[in-house]
XYZ file of C-alpha atoms in Angstrom:
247
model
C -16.190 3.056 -5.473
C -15.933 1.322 -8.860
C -19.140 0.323 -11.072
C -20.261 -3.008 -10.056
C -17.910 -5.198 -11.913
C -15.877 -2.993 -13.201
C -11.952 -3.777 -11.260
C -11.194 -0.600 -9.258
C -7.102 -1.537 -10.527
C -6.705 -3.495 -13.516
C -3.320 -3.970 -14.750
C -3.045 -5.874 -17.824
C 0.828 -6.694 -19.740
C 2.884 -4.978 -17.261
C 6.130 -4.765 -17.932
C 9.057 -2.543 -16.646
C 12.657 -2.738 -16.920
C 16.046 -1.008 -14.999
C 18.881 -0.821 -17.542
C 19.425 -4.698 -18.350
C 17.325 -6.003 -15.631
C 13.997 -6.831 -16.415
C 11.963 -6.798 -13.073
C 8.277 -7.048 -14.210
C 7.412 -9.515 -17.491
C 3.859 -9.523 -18.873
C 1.687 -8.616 -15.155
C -2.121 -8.959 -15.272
C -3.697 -8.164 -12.056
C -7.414 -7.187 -10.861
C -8.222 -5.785 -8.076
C -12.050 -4.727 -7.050
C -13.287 -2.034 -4.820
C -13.259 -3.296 -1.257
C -10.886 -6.330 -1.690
C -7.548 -6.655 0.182
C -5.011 -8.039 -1.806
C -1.810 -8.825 -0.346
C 1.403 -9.508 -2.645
C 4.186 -11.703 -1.378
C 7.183 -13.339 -2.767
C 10.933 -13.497 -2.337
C 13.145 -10.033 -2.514
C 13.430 -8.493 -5.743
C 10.794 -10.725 -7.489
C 9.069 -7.139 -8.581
C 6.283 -6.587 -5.913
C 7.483 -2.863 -4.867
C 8.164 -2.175 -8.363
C 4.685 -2.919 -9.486
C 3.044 -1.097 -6.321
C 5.021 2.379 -7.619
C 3.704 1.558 -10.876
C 0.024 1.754 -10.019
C 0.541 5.194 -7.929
C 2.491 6.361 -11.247
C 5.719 6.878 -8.959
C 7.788 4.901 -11.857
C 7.013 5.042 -15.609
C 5.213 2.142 -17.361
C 7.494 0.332 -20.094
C 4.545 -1.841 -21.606
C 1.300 -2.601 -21.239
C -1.670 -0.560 -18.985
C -3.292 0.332 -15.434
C -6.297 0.962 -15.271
C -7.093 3.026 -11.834
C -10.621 3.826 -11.212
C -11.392 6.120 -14.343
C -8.026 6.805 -14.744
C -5.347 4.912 -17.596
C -1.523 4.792 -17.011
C 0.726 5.518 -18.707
C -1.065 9.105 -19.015
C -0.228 12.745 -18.908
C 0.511 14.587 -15.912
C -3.318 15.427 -14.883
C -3.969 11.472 -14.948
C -0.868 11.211 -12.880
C -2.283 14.097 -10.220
C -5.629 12.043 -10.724
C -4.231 8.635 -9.558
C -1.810 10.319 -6.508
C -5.071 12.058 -5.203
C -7.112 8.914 -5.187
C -4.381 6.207 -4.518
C -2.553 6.724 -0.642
C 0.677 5.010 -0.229
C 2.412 3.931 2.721
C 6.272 3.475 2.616
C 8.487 1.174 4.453
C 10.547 3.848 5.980
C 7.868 6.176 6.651
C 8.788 9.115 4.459
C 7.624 11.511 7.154
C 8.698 15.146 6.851
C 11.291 15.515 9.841
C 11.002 18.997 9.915
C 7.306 18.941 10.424
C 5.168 17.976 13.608
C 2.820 15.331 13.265
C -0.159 17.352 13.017
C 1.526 19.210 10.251
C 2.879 16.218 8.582
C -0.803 15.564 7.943
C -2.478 18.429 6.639
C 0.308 19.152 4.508
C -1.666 17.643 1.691
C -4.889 18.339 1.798
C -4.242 21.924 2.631
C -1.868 22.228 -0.713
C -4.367 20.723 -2.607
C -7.260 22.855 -1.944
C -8.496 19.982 -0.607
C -9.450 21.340 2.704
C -8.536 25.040 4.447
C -6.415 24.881 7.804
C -9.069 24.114 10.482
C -10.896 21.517 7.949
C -7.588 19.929 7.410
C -6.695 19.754 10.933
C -9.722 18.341 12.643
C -9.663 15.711 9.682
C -5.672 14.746 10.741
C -6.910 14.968 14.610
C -9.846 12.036 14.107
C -7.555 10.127 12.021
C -4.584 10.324 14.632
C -7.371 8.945 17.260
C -7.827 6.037 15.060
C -5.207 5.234 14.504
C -4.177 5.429 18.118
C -2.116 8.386 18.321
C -4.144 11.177 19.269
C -1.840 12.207 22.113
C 1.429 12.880 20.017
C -0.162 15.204 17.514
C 2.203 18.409 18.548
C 5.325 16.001 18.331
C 8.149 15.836 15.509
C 9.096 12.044 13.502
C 12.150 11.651 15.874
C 10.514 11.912 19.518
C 8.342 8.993 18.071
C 8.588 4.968 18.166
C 8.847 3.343 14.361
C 5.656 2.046 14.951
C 3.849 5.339 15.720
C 5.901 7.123 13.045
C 4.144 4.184 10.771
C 0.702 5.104 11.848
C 1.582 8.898 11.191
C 2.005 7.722 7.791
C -0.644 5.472 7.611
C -2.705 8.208 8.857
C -1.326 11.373 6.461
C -2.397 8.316 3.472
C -5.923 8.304 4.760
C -6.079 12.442 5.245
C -6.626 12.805 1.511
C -9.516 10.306 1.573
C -8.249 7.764 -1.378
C -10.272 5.470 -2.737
C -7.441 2.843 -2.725
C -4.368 2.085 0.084
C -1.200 0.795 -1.358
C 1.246 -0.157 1.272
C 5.027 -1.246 0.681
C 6.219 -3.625 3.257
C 5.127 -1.320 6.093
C 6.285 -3.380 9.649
C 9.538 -4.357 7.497
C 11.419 -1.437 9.079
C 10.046 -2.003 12.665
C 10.749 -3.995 15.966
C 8.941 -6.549 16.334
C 7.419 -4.730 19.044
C 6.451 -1.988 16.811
C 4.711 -4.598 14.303
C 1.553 -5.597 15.572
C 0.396 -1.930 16.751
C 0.891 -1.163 12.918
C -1.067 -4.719 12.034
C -3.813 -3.769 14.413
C -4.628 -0.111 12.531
C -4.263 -2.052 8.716
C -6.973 -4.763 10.281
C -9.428 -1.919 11.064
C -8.857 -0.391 7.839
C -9.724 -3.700 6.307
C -12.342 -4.454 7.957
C -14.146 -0.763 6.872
C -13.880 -1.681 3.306
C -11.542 0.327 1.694
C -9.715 -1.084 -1.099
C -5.995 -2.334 -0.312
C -3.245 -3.326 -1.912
C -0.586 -4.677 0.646
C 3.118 -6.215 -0.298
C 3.804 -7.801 2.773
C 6.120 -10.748 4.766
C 3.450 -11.377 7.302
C 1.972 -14.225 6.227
C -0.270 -14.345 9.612
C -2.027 -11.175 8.479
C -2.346 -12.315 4.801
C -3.826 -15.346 6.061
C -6.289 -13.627 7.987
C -7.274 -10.349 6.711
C -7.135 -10.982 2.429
C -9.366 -11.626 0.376
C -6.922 -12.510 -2.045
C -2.753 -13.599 -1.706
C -0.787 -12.856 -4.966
C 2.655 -14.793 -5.062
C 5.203 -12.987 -7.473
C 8.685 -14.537 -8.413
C 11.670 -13.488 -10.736
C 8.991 -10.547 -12.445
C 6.328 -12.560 -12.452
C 2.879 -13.346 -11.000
C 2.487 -17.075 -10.316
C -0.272 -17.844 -7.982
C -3.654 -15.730 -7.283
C -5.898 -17.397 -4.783
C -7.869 -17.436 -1.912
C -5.777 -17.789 1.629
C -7.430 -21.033 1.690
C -6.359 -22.119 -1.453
C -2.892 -20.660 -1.096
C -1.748 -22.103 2.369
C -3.405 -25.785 1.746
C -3.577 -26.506 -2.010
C -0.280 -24.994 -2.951
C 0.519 -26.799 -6.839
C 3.106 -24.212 -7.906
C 6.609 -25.560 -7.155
C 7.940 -22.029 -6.158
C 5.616 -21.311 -4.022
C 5.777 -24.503 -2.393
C 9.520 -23.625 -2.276
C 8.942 -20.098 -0.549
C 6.496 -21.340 1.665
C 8.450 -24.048 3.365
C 11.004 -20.981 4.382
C 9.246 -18.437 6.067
C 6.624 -21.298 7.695
């Protein structure tokens, strides 16, 4: 947990370009310990971008994250420090297909040094029961649904105990069968108070499980307010604009 008042993230001047295209202009964004902030906007307006940024899977171009006690841009031990304390769940999963379930998740934490083999596996087998898989432990990415192989990977982010869940568009990639089993798990996690950052399309979840919305749009962030605020006293024009598509 961060010092009382002290932003567990705290980005401040972000910027970050790809060749010509500049896809994140002058970000500031706070984030405290125990808040879920979810980050929405239309494609390509920067929100994955920025997510990579804060787990140090892309390079800064300008400006700072703070991450816990950790700054970015940094050498490569900040960098280890961040990816140990900062879990990240992908849209397409990014489960090892080679590897069983069970082995998808200790992976990690046994590399690590984190935890030794039967540590590491009684850790992944509690976390598989919460997150409602418990039974396919011994099975391999394919013989699963999308939405269990999205739990898997919801669940290998939690094995290495992070301080902070970042999670890119997870039920994008899913059925929309699949999508509310994956919902369900990130409501429990929010609801225990770990701190997450969420880009996400579901404006039904944002509504009712952040703290905070965050509205980004050509690089930029626009709008930071309560779901209250956000859905009822919208003033920004494109917001209003996205809004009245997706509602």
């Amino acid at each position: 947990m961060s010092p009382i008042g002290k932003p567990i993230v705290d980005a401040r001047g972000i910027n970050k370009s790809f060749n010509t295209a500049h896809v994140l202009k002058n970000v500031d964004l706070k984030v405290n310990a125990g808040e879920v902030v979810c980050i929405v906007g239309p494609s390509g307006s920067g929100k994955s971008t920025f997510l990579r940024l804060i787990n140090g899977l892309e390079d800064i171009d300008g400006g700072q994250i703070e991450v816990g006690e950790t700054t970015l841009p940094g050498a490569p031990k900040e960098l280890l420090s961040v990816r140990r304390n900062v879990g990240m769940v992908f849209q397409n999963f990014n489960l090892f297909p080679h590897l069983t379930v069970l082995e998808n998740l200790t992976l990690s934490p046994r590399r690590t040094g984190r935890m030794n083999r039967s540590g590491a596996e009684n850790k992944a087998r509690e976390l598989l029961k919460r997150v409602g898989i418990s039974e396919q432990s011994s099975k391999y990415p394919s013989q699963l649904s999308g939405g269990q192989q999205q739990r898997v990977a919801i669940a290998r982010a939690l094995a290495m105990e992070p301080q902070i869940l970042l999670f890119d568009e997870p039920t994008s990639a899913l059925d929309p069968e699949n999508v509310n089993e994956v919902l369900n798990v990130m409501k429990e996690l929010a609801s225990s108070g770990i701190t997450m950052i969420v880009v996400t399309h579901e404006m039904g979840f944002a509504r009712e499980v952040a703290d905070r919305i965050v509205f980004m749009a050509d690089g930029q962030l626009l709008v930071d307010a309560s779901p209250s605020q956000f859905f009822e006293h919208v003033e920004d024009e494109r917001l209003r604009s996205f809004l009245s598509k997706i509602l």
